[in-house]
């Protein structure tokens, strides 16, 4: 009962923090990117949010439980990605400041001078984020169920948290997300440190866990576990590095566009790789669980089950609140990503007041769909890779569009992205056997082939570089645009 009360209070507190703005954000620009002046620490917590999510909290421990050290692929891709983001995000922010971008769709529409391409990319991006939103809501429900032992509490908590996320995102926009992101990261670090201390006390130190694994299940310290072999590690790492390095996830664009300067983003890119080291803690939990839990334990349940084994009840409540925040903050950012893409890029011709109305409707629909899917249990790791696989198909186009001159036309770009996304969808939903390969990496092959062939045809028919139009507007007008 104590844990249940703690979790309910924690979820409500998260919602209240998100609603702390004195007044509702009333236009799309201020709602999405504020005044484009977020200082270093605000940007830090908004960008760091992608490191500590429900996948980090539950999925990573589950992968370590089943696949051993192959789980460090998450540390690898998140660390390496910041090298690419050091160069990419300041460039994106520069374009956004000059051209008034609010979304990934704005970038595609403007750089390739094609409204239909902006719509196609925005629709694919919004659809690809639904599994990721579902992941967060599913994870929150699992956390509550495992902490309280009540399946009924699982569904109720998912509904309450989803309603609170919808309300505070609609009311406060990126400012509310930033406030809750600070709370979330502090809670997550505290929770993971508490778990680490509990592990050290229970097993005689973290090194002893690896010593016991070496004696009892040495295969987990290699990459020879079925389904988690070197092919899995290399392809999963590579596809997520490509996607992350070019900032292909649409919900990560508002934090970049809202930053005060490119230097703020470069500073974050230099220091955030160190932050990824905390992910070794859930991986250690997953490995320790091999020594304690039955082999048929569901991967998603490993971290919370182990927490219940090594910590007192009230500390389990603290860990559960941290886990709930790790679900609600990314969910809020993802909802913003979906709603802005649909409202600003897919639907057109709306007045500012109508945009916000449609925006609110999309928020409710997106969360409702993810909640409905989330009430059916899903594999958290698979949902993450599905989203990354689809959005990584944007990477070649973003790389092309970041140059001063855009030398590839909209039609080749659109055809290549659709080809790649369809390939991921077909492999995933048709259950095509691909072994340990990542579907997103496989899909990049037809993506690039179509891109090269279609552009060659366009050039043969007289196509040239995409003409860029300079905006000659005052800064205030660009921001309003």
XYZ file of C-alpha atoms in Angstrom:
481
model
C 0.000 0.000 0.000
C 2.873 2.360 0.856
C 4.453 1.892 -2.576
C 1.124 2.465 -4.329
C 0.565 5.767 -2.503
C 4.140 6.875 -3.221
C 3.752 6.153 -6.939
C 0.402 7.955 -7.214
C 1.827 11.000 -5.427
C 4.923 10.896 -7.644
C 2.929 10.737 -10.883
C 0.697 13.606 -9.776
C 3.768 15.646 -8.750
C 5.260 15.154 -12.220
C 2.017 16.394 -13.766
C 1.902 19.422 -11.445
C 5.493 20.352 -12.341
C 4.553 20.241 -15.998
C 1.559 22.512 -15.353
C 3.502 25.084 -13.306
C 3.422 27.715 -16.076
C 1.370 30.740 -15.110
C -0.389 30.875 -18.438
C -1.100 28.594 -21.339
C 1.145 28.783 -24.414
C -1.105 30.180 -27.114
C 0.876 29.911 -30.354
C 2.812 27.125 -32.045
C 6.182 28.882 -32.013
C 6.335 29.658 -28.279
C 4.725 26.286 -27.481
C 7.322 24.349 -29.474
C 10.611 26.250 -29.143
C 9.872 29.086 -26.704
C 11.982 32.144 -27.553
C 14.848 29.996 -28.924
C 16.956 31.056 -25.935
C 17.264 27.951 -23.731
C 20.504 28.215 -21.714
C 23.050 25.438 -21.295
C 21.480 23.532 -18.397
C 17.945 23.646 -19.754
C 19.214 22.327 -23.081
C 21.319 19.748 -21.249
C 18.335 18.170 -19.502
C 16.160 18.300 -22.614
C 18.836 16.574 -24.695
C 19.865 14.170 -21.936
C 16.273 12.961 -21.759
C 16.899 10.537 -24.617
C 19.576 8.731 -22.581
C 17.441 7.838 -19.566
C 14.094 6.561 -20.800
C 11.917 3.536 -20.116
C 14.172 1.574 -22.462
C 17.186 2.454 -20.304
C 15.253 1.584 -17.160
C 13.588 -1.689 -18.176
C 14.594 -2.752 -21.680
C 18.345 -2.544 -21.178
C 18.314 -4.738 -18.067
C 16.162 -7.219 -19.980
C 18.620 -7.368 -22.884
C 21.505 -7.910 -20.435
C 19.531 -10.703 -18.732
C 19.022 -12.512 -22.030
C 22.036 -11.418 -24.046
C 24.721 -10.476 -21.537
C 27.293 -7.859 -22.495
C 25.664 -7.314 -25.895
C 23.476 -4.827 -24.013
C 26.365 -2.347 -24.058
C 25.335 -1.541 -27.633
C 23.160 1.177 -26.059
C 26.173 2.762 -24.351
C 28.125 2.489 -27.606
C 25.572 4.150 -29.871
C 24.610 6.903 -27.438
C 28.265 7.774 -26.833
C 29.383 7.693 -30.469
C 26.295 9.601 -31.642
C 27.333 12.729 -29.764
C 30.387 13.022 -32.006
C 28.092 13.464 -35.006
C 25.655 15.657 -33.089
C 28.524 18.015 -32.189
C 28.556 19.090 -35.841
C 24.963 18.413 -36.901
C 22.842 20.066 -34.193
C 24.453 23.559 -34.369
C 23.927 23.483 -38.137
C 20.265 22.514 -37.691
C 19.810 25.261 -35.108
C 21.425 27.811 -37.460
C 18.987 26.960 -40.242
C 16.097 26.937 -37.788
C 16.933 30.376 -36.420
C 17.253 31.923 -39.883
C 14.325 30.148 -41.504
C 11.872 29.836 -38.620
C 11.755 26.019 -38.415
C 9.712 24.353 -35.701
C 9.852 20.777 -36.973
C 11.807 18.251 -38.996
C 9.102 18.642 -41.648
C 9.840 22.383 -41.938
C 13.482 21.549 -42.628
C 12.644 19.109 -45.433
C 10.021 21.369 -46.974
C 12.325 24.382 -47.018
C 15.653 22.812 -47.987
C 14.185 20.759 -50.849
C 11.612 23.429 -51.779
C 8.807 20.880 -51.691
C 5.660 21.019 -49.586
C 4.628 17.470 -50.477
C 8.017 16.137 -49.304
C 7.567 17.938 -45.988
C 4.167 16.264 -45.637
C 5.454 12.789 -46.496
C 8.399 13.029 -44.099
C 6.169 14.429 -41.343
C 3.590 11.665 -41.764
C 6.244 8.924 -41.705
C 7.930 10.570 -38.720
C 4.685 10.862 -36.765
C 3.725 7.235 -37.450
C 7.224 6.024 -36.544
C 7.012 7.759 -33.165
C 3.818 5.949 -32.129
C 5.688 2.723 -31.163
C 8.163 4.822 -29.169
C 5.303 6.564 -27.367
C 3.724 3.180 -26.749
C 7.047 2.004 -25.300
C 6.995 4.741 -22.652
C 3.383 4.096 -21.619
C 3.870 0.320 -21.598
C 6.967 0.722 -19.475
C 5.195 2.937 -16.955
C 2.453 0.354 -16.543
C 4.979 -2.428 -16.024
C 6.840 -0.378 -13.419
C 3.677 0.239 -11.425
C 2.492 -3.383 -11.716
C 5.837 -4.811 -10.599
C 6.220 -2.326 -7.750
C 2.678 -2.783 -6.415
C 1.939 -6.358 -7.463
C -1.382 -5.221 -8.914
C -2.315 -5.640 -12.587
C -5.273 -3.325 -12.036
C -2.903 -0.608 -10.785
C -0.917 -1.051 -13.995
C -3.804 -0.063 -16.263
C -5.029 2.705 -13.968
C -1.576 4.278 -13.702
C -1.170 4.225 -17.479
C -4.466 6.046 -17.930
C -3.741 8.652 -15.221
C -0.204 9.312 -16.457
C -1.375 9.589 -20.071
C -4.048 12.135 -19.113
C -1.543 14.186 -17.094
C 1.003 14.143 -19.936
C -1.642 15.296 -22.420
C -2.733 18.136 -20.130
C 0.679 19.498 -19.197
C 2.086 19.219 -22.722
C -0.937 21.034 -24.148
C -0.712 23.738 -21.482
C 3.023 24.396 -21.144
C 4.725 22.995 -24.239
C 8.509 22.778 -24.189
C 8.793 24.849 -20.997
C 6.800 22.289 -19.048
C 8.793 19.418 -20.533
C 12.048 21.128 -19.520
C 10.930 21.484 -15.876
C 9.889 17.856 -15.609
C 13.061 16.710 -17.419
C 15.194 18.192 -14.623
C 13.176 16.315 -11.997
C 13.322 13.124 -14.048
C 17.085 13.046 -14.500
C 17.764 13.772 -10.838
C 15.375 10.989 -9.800
C 16.821 8.536 -12.329
C 20.407 9.067 -11.206
C 19.386 8.742 -7.551
C 17.397 5.568 -8.273
C 20.208 3.937 -10.249
C 22.741 4.789 -7.528
C 20.414 3.304 -4.895
C 20.099 0.135 -6.965
C 23.891 -0.004 -7.405
C 24.401 0.259 -3.639
C 21.818 -2.481 -3.096
C 23.616 -4.715 -5.601
C 26.986 -4.073 -3.992
C 25.632 -4.972 -0.548
C 23.762 -8.066 -1.755
C 26.549 -9.523 -3.917
C 29.638 -8.245 -2.122
C 30.436 -5.637 -4.755
C 29.815 -5.091 -8.464
C 33.052 -6.918 -9.495
C 31.799 -10.005 -7.647
C 28.730 -10.088 -9.898
C 30.948 -10.383 -12.959
C 33.102 -12.944 -11.165
C 30.071 -15.138 -10.489
C 28.844 -14.714 -14.054
C 32.296 -15.797 -15.312
C 32.014 -18.966 -13.230
C 28.338 -19.833 -13.744
C 27.353 -18.346 -17.142
C 30.547 -17.268 -18.949
C 28.780 -17.112 -22.330
C 27.040 -13.901 -21.139
C 30.413 -12.163 -21.020
C 30.868 -12.903 -24.719
C 28.743 -12.085 -27.738
C 27.793 -15.653 -28.514
C 24.266 -15.750 -27.084
C 21.661 -16.661 -29.687
C 20.002 -13.514 -30.998
C 22.608 -11.292 -29.332
C 25.678 -12.186 -31.368
C 28.215 -9.811 -32.951
C 25.848 -9.244 -35.891
C 23.207 -7.919 -33.483
C 25.727 -5.714 -31.702
C 27.255 -4.228 -34.854
C 24.020 -3.693 -36.809
C 21.973 -2.387 -33.859
C 24.787 -0.026 -32.901
C 25.408 1.117 -36.470
C 21.779 1.881 -37.353
C 21.178 3.801 -34.131
C 24.457 5.722 -34.507
C 23.478 6.751 -38.043
C 20.001 7.793 -36.952
C 21.085 9.570 -33.774
C 24.071 11.335 -35.345
C 21.801 13.043 -37.880
C 19.068 13.754 -35.297
C 16.474 11.790 -37.267
C 14.023 11.358 -34.373
C 11.463 14.169 -34.906
C 10.792 14.782 -31.210
C 14.458 15.733 -30.671
C 14.217 18.734 -33.001
C 12.405 21.180 -30.650
C 15.156 20.981 -27.952
C 17.798 21.672 -30.621
C 15.846 24.514 -32.245
C 15.095 26.052 -28.825
C 18.750 26.246 -27.730
C 20.259 29.703 -27.160
C 23.210 29.098 -29.473
C 25.204 26.524 -31.361
C 27.864 26.736 -28.659
C 25.341 25.493 -26.081
C 24.694 22.445 -28.263
C 28.406 21.817 -28.852
C 29.070 22.007 -25.112
C 26.353 19.427 -24.444
C 27.756 17.173 -27.160
C 31.161 17.262 -25.455
C 29.931 16.312 -21.985
C 26.823 14.184 -22.497
C 28.824 11.104 -23.634
C 30.102 10.818 -20.050
C 26.482 10.808 -18.874
C 25.862 7.589 -20.795
C 28.094 5.700 -18.346
C 25.170 5.465 -15.905
C 23.656 2.916 -18.321
C 26.166 0.367 -17.062
C 24.074 0.215 -13.867
C 20.885 -1.290 -15.411
C 23.148 -3.596 -17.456
C 24.775 -4.769 -14.210
C 21.321 -5.358 -12.730
C 20.399 -7.538 -15.700
C 23.561 -9.599 -15.318
C 23.077 -9.948 -11.552
C 19.526 -11.156 -12.180
C 20.936 -14.171 -14.052
C 22.293 -15.379 -10.714
C 18.975 -14.964 -8.877
C 15.915 -15.097 -11.143
C 14.485 -18.049 -13.127
C 15.672 -18.311 -16.736
C 12.130 -17.840 -18.076
C 11.725 -14.409 -16.415
C 10.380 -11.828 -18.877
C 13.112 -9.361 -19.806
C 10.997 -6.247 -19.209
C 10.404 -7.277 -15.586
C 14.009 -7.943 -14.585
C 15.038 -4.572 -13.126
C 11.994 -4.032 -10.913
C 11.941 -7.675 -9.804
C 15.576 -7.416 -8.743
C 14.876 -4.109 -7.017
C 12.217 -5.827 -4.931
C 14.725 -8.532 -4.017
C 17.511 -6.226 -2.794
C 15.795 -3.052 -1.503
C 13.258 -2.246 1.244
C 9.718 -1.392 0.191
C 9.982 2.383 0.531
C 13.095 2.473 -1.669
C 11.259 0.382 -4.242
C 8.724 3.218 -4.262
C 11.474 5.780 -4.944
C 12.799 3.669 -7.818
C 9.278 3.272 -9.215
C 8.703 7.062 -9.159
C 11.982 7.532 -11.044
C 10.830 4.937 -13.557
C 7.478 6.694 -13.959
C 9.267 9.980 -14.669
C 11.493 8.162 -17.192
C 8.303 7.258 -19.032
C 6.343 10.505 -18.721
C 9.061 12.950 -19.820
C 10.005 11.173 -23.072
C 6.292 10.568 -23.690
C 5.673 14.312 -23.433
C 8.483 15.100 -25.887
C 7.277 12.422 -28.304
C 3.704 13.724 -28.175
C 5.004 17.196 -28.996
C 6.961 15.739 -31.915
C 3.906 13.982 -33.311
C 1.468 16.856 -32.833
C 3.710 19.522 -34.365
C 4.445 17.389 -37.434
C 0.762 16.731 -38.076
C -0.497 20.227 -37.263
C 2.206 22.253 -38.958
C 3.238 20.090 -41.898
C 0.578 17.499 -42.725
C -2.434 19.791 -42.240
C -2.059 23.150 -43.986
C -3.890 26.450 -44.407
C -4.802 26.893 -40.733
C -4.906 30.192 -38.872
C -2.791 30.396 -35.667
C -5.774 29.780 -33.367
C -6.901 26.842 -35.488
C -3.387 25.396 -35.393
C -3.427 25.197 -31.601
C -6.893 23.612 -31.624
C -5.812 20.939 -34.103
C -2.616 20.535 -32.095
C -4.608 19.676 -28.954
C -6.735 17.173 -30.869
C -3.646 15.428 -32.238
C -2.152 15.235 -28.729
C -5.250 13.444 -27.442
C -5.434 11.090 -30.443
C -1.718 10.196 -30.299
C -1.761 9.453 -26.584
C -5.031 7.560 -26.938
C -3.590 5.315 -29.661
C -0.382 4.666 -27.731
C -2.364 3.937 -24.559
C -4.610 1.483 -26.396
C -1.585 -0.317 -27.872
C 0.274 -0.095 -24.561
C -2.451 -1.922 -22.632
C -1.345 -4.951 -24.676
C 2.086 -6.024 -23.435
C 4.931 -5.478 -25.900
C 8.680 -6.069 -26.058
C 10.248 -2.729 -25.148
C 13.534 -3.310 -26.974
C 11.711 -4.256 -30.192
C 9.590 -1.088 -30.081
C 12.692 1.086 -29.731
C 14.436 -0.558 -32.700
C 11.274 -0.248 -34.847
C 11.175 3.514 -34.320
C 14.899 3.915 -34.909
C 14.756 1.696 -38.006
C 12.082 3.857 -39.661
C 13.466 7.271 -38.716
C 17.025 6.325 -39.696
C 15.758 6.351 -43.290
C 15.821 10.182 -43.029
C 19.598 10.234 -42.406
C 20.884 10.364 -46.027
C 18.463 13.187 -46.866
C 19.377 15.214 -43.767
C 23.070 14.804 -44.592
C 22.402 16.121 -48.102
C 20.275 19.038 -46.866
C 22.848 20.261 -44.331
C 25.175 21.383 -47.134
C 25.092 24.978 -48.332
C 23.802 23.840 -51.725
C 21.198 21.069 -51.974
C 22.179 19.031 -55.018
C 19.498 16.296 -54.883
C 15.869 16.826 -55.848
C 12.754 16.269 -53.775
C 11.454 13.319 -55.800
C 14.565 11.138 -55.351
C 14.615 12.008 -51.646
C 10.923 11.212 -51.180
C 11.107 7.921 -53.086
C 14.180 6.779 -51.150
C 12.634 7.559 -47.750
C 9.351 5.825 -48.593
C 11.271 2.798 -49.912
C 13.352 2.537 -46.741
C 10.399 2.992 -44.378
C 8.292 0.426 -46.257
C 11.170 -2.044 -46.109
C 11.357 -1.695 -42.323
C 7.577 -2.065 -42.003
C 7.427 -5.139 -44.249
C 10.300 -6.882 -42.448
C 8.756 -6.086 -39.060
C 5.084 -6.848 -39.621
C 5.548 -9.749 -42.040
C 7.992 -11.360 -39.592
C 10.563 -11.866 -42.337
C 13.505 -13.814 -40.852
C 16.653 -11.674 -40.917
C 18.593 -13.354 -38.123
C 20.330 -10.881 -35.834
C 20.422 -8.121 -38.450
C 18.694 -4.834 -37.742
C 15.858 -4.104 -40.155
C 16.697 -0.401 -40.275
C 20.218 -1.089 -41.501
C 18.967 -3.525 -44.128
C 16.436 -0.916 -45.307
C 19.168 1.666 -45.879
C 20.416 -0.406 -48.842
C 17.256 -0.053 -51.017
C 16.912 3.497 -49.692
C 20.316 4.504 -51.088
C 19.880 2.521 -54.313
C 16.594 4.282 -55.072
C 18.136 7.637 -54.143
C 21.088 7.222 -56.534
C 19.032 5.822 -59.430
C 16.217 8.380 -59.120
C 18.648 11.298 -58.902
C 20.549 10.002 -61.940
C 17.279 9.936 -63.896
C 16.403 13.445 -62.689
C 19.806 14.766 -63.758
C 19.525 13.025 -67.147
C 16.251 14.881 -67.682
C 17.865 18.237 -67.026
C 17.355 18.587 -63.254
C 19.797 20.787 -61.348
C 20.578 21.878 -57.800
C 17.642 22.910 -55.644
C 17.218 26.683 -55.714
C 17.421 28.180 -52.243
C 15.350 31.281 -51.465
C 16.739 33.748 -48.950
C 14.337 35.045 -46.313
C 14.506 38.790 -45.966
C 12.462 39.155 -42.810
C 13.237 40.761 -39.450
C 14.090 38.347 -36.630
C 10.651 38.733 -35.010
C 8.906 37.807 -38.246
C 11.129 34.767 -38.755
C 10.292 33.558 -35.237
C 6.567 34.063 -35.879
C 6.852 32.153 -39.166
